[in-house]
Tab-separated table of N, CA and C in Angstrom:
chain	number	residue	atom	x	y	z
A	1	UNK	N	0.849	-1.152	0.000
A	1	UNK	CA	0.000	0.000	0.000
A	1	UNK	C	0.905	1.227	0.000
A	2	UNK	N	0.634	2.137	-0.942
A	2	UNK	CA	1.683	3.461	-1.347
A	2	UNK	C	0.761	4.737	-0.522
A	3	UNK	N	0.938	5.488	0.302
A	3	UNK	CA	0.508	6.463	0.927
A	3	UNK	C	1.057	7.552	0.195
A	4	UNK	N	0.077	8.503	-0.360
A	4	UNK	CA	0.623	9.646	-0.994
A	4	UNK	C	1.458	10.878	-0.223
A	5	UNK	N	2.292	11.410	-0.709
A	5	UNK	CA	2.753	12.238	0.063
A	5	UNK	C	1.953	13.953	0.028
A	6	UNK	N	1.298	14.067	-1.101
A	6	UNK	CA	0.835	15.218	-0.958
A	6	UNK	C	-0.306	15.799	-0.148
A	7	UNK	N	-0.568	16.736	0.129
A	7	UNK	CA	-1.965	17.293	1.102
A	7	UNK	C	-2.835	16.958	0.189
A	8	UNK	N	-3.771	16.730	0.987
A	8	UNK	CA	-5.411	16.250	0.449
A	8	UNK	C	-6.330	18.133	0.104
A	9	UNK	N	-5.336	19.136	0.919
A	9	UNK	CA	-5.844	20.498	0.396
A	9	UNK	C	-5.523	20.757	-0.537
A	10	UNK	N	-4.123	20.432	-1.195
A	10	UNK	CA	-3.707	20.534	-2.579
A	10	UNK	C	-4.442	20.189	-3.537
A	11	UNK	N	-4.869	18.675	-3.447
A	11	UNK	CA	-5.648	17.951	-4.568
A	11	UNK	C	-6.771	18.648	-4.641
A	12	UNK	N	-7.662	18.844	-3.632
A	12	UNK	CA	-9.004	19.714	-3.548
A	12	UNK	C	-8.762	20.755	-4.352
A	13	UNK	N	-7.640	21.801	-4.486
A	13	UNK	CA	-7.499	22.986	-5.140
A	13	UNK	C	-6.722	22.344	-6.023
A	14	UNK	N	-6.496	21.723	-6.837
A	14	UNK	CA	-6.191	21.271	-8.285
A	14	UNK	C	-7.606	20.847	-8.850
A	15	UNK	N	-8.850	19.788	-8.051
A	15	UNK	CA	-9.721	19.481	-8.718
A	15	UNK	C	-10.870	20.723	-8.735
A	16	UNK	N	-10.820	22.144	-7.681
A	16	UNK	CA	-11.510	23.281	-7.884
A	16	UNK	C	-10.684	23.736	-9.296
A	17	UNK	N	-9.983	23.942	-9.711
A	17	UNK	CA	-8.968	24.711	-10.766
A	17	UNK	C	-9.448	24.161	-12.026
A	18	UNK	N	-9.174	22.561	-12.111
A	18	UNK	CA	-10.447	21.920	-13.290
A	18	UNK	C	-11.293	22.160	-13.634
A	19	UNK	N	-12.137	22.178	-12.460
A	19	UNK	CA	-13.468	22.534	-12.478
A	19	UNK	C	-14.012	23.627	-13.416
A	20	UNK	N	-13.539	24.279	-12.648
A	20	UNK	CA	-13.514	26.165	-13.494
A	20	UNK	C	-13.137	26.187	-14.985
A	21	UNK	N	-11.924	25.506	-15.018
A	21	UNK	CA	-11.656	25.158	-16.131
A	21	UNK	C	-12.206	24.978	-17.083
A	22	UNK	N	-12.971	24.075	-16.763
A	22	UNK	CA	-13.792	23.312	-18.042
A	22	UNK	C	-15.940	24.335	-17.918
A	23	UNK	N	-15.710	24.472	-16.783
A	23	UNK	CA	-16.840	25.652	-16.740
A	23	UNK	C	-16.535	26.122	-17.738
A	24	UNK	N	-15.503	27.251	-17.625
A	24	UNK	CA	-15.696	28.351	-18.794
A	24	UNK	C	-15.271	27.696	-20.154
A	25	UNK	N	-14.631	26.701	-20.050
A	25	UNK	CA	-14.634	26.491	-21.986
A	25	UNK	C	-15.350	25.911	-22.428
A	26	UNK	N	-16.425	25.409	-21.481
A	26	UNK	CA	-18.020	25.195	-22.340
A	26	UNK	C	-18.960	26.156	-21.847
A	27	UNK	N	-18.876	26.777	-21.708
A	27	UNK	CA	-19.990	28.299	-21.276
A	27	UNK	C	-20.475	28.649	-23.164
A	28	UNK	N	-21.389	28.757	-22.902
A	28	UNK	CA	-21.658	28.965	-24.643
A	28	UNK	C	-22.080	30.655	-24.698
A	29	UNK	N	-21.155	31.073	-23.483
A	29	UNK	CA	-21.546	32.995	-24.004
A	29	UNK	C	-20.407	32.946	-24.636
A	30	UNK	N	-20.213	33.879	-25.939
A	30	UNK	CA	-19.281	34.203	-26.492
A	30	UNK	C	-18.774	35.410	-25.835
A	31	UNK	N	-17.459	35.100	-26.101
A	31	UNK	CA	-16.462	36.321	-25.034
A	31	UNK	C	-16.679	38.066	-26.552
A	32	UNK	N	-16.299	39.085	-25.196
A	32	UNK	CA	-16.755	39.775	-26.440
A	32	UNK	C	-16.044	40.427	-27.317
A	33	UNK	N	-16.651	40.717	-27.686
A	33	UNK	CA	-15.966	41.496	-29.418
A	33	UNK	C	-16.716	40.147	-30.366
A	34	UNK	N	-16.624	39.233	-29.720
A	34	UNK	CA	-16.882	37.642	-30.876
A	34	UNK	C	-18.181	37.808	-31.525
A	35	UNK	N	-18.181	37.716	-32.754
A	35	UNK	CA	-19.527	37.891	-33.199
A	35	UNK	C	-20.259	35.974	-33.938
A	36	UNK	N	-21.338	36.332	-33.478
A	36	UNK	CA	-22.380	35.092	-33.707
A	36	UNK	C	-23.229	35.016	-34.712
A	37	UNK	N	-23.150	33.885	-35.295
A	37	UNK	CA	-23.999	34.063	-36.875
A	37	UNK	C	-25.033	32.688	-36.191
A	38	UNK	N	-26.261	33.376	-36.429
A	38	UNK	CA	-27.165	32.379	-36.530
A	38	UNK	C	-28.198	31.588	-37.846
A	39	UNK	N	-28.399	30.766	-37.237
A	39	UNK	CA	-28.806	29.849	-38.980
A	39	UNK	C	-30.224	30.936	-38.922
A	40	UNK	N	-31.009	30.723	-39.731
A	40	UNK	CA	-32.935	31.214	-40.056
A	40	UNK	C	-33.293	30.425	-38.913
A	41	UNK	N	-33.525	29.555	-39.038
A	41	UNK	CA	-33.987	28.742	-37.532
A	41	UNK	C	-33.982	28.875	-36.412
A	42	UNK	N	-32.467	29.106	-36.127
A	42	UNK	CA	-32.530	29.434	-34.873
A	42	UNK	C	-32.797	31.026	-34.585
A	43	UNK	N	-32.819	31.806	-35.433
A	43	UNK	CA	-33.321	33.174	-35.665
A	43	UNK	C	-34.918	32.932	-35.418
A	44	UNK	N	-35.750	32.019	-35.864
A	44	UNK	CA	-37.190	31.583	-35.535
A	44	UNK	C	-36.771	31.033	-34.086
A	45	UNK	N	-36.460	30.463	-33.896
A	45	UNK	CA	-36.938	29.898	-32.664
A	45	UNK	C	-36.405	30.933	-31.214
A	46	UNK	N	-35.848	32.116	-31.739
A	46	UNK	CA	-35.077	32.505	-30.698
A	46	UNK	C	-36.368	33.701	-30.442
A	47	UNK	N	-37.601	34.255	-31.748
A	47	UNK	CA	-38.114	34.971	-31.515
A	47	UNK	C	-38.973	34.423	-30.913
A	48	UNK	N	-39.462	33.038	-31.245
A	48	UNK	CA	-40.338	32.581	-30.159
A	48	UNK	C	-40.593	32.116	-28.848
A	49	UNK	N	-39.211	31.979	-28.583
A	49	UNK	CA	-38.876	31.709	-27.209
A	49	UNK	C	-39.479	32.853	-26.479
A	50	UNK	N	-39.025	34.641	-27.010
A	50	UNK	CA	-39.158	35.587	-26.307
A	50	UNK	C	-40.446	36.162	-25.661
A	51	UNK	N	-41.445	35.077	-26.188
A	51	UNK	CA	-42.671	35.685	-25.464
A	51	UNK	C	-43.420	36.592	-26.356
A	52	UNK	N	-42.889	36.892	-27.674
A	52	UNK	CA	-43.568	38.316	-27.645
A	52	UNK	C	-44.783	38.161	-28.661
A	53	UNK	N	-44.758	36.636	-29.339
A	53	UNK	CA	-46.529	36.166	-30.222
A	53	UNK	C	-46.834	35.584	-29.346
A	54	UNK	N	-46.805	35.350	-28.001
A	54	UNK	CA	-47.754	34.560	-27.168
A	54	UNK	C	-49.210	34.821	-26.858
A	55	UNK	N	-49.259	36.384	-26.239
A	55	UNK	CA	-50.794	36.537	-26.791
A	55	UNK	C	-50.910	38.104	-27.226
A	56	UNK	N	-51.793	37.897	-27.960
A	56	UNK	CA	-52.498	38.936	-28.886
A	56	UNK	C	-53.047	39.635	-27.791
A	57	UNK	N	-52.536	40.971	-27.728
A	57	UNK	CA	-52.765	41.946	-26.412
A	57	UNK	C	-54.166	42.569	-27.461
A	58	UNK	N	-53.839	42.678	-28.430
A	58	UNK	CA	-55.428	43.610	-29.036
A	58	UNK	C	-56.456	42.679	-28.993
A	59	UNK	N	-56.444	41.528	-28.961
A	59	UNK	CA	-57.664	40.591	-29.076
A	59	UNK	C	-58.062	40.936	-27.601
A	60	UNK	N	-57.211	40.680	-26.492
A	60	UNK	CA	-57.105	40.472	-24.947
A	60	UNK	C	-57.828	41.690	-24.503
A	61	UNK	N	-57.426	43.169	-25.199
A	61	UNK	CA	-58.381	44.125	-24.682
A	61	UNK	C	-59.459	44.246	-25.474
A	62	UNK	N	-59.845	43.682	-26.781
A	62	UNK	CA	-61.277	43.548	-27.205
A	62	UNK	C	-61.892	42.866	-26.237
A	63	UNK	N	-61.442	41.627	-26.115
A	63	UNK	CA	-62.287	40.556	-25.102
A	63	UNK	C	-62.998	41.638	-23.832
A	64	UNK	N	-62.040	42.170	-23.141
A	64	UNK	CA	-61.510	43.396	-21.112
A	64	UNK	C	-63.100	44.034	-21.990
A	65	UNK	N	-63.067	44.665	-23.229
A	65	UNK	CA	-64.069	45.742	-23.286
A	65	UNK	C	-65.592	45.287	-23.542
A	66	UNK	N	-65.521	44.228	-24.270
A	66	UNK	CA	-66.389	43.241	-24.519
A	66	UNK	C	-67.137	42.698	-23.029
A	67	UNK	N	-66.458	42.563	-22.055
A	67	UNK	CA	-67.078	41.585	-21.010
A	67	UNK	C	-67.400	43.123	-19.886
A	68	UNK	N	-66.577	44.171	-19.901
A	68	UNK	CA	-67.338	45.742	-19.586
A	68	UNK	C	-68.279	46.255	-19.902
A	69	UNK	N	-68.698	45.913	-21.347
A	69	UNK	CA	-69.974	46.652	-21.273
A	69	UNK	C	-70.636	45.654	-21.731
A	70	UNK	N	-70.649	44.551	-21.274
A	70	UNK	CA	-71.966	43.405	-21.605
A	70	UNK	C	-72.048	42.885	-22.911
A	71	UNK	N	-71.333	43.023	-23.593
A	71	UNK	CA	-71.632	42.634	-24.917
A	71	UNK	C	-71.130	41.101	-25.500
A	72	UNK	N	-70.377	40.777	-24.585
A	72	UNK	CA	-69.420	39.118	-24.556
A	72	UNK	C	-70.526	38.167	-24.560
A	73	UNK	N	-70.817	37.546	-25.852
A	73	UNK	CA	-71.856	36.277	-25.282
A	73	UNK	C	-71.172	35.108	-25.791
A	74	UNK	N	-71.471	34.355	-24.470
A	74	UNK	CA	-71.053	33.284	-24.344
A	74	UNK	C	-71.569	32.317	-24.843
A	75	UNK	N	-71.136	31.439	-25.562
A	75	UNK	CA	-71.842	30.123	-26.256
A	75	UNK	C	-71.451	29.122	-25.829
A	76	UNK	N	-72.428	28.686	-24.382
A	76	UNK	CA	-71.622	27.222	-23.309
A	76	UNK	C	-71.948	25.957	-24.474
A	77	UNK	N	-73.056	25.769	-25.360
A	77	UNK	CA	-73.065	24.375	-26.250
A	77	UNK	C	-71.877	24.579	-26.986
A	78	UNK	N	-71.455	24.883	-27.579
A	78	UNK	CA	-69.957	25.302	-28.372
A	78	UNK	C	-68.917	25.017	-27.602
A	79	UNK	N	-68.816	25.762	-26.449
A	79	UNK	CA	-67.863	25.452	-25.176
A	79	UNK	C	-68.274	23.834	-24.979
A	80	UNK	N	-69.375	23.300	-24.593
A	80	UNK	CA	-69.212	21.767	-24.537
A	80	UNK	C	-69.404	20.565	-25.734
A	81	UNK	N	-69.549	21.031	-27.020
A	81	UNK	CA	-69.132	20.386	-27.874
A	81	UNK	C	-67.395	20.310	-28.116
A	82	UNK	N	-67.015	21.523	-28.506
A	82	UNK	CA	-65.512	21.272	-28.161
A	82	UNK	C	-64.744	20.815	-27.388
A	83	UNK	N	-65.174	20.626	-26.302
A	83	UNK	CA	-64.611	19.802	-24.894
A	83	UNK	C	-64.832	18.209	-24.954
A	84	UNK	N	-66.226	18.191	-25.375
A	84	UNK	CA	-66.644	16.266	-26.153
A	84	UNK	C	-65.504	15.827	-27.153
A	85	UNK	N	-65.367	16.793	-28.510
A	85	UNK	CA	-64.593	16.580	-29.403
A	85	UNK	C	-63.437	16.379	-28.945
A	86	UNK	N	-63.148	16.868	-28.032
A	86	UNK	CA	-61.386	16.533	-27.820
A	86	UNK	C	-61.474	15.908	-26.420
A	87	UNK	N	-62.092	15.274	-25.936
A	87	UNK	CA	-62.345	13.987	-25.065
A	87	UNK	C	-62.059	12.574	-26.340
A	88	UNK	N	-62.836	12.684	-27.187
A	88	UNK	CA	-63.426	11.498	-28.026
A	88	UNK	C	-61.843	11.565	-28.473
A	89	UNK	N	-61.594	12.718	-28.979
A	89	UNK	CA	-59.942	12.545	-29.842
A	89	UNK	C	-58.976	11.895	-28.609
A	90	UNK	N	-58.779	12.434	-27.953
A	90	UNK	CA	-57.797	11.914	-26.577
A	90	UNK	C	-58.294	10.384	-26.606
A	91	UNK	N	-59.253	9.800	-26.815
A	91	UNK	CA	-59.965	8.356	-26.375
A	91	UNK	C	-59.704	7.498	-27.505
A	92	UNK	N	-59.334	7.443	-28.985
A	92	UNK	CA	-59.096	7.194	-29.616
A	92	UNK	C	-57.888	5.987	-29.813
C-alpha cells in the first residue's frame, strides 16, 4: 500500500482549478468582441422563445371591453361540444 505524500488540500485545489476550467470552456456565451452568426432557424426559434406572439394583447383588450360593457356572449353548447370533441380525440 503506497501512501501519498501530498496534502489532500492541494488535490481539492487542483480538482476546484479543473473545475472552473472546463466551466468556462463550455460556457456557450461568447467572449466579447466575438460575433455570432445564426442559422434562419434558430433566428425563428429565438423569436419565439421571447414571449412576444404569445398573446395577442389587441384581441385580450377587445375581449376586457367586450365583457365591460356586456356585450361578450357566451356560447356554453360550443364550449361543450368542443370539450366532447377533444375527449373522443384523446380516447381514440
Amino acid at each position: 500500500m503506497k501512501i501519498s505524500s501530498s496534502s489532500p488540500h492541494a488535490k481539492l485545489a487542483a480538482l476546484s482549478t479543473a473545475r472552473e476550467s472546463r466551466a468556462q470552456a463550455s460556457s456557450s456565451q461568447p467572449a466579447a468582441g466575438q460575433a455570432v452568426d445564426l442559422s434562419d432557424t434558430a433566428r425563428q426559434l429565438s423569436a419565439l422563445s421571447s414571449g412576444a406572439h404569445d398573446v395577442d394583447m389587441q384581441k385580450v383588450q377587445a375581449i376586457r371591453d367586450a365583457i365591460a360593457s356586456g356585450q361578450l356572449k357566451i356560447d356554453t353548447s360550443r364550449i361543450a361540444d368542443s370539450l366532447l370533441a377533444s375527449a373522443r380525440e384523446l380516447l381514440k
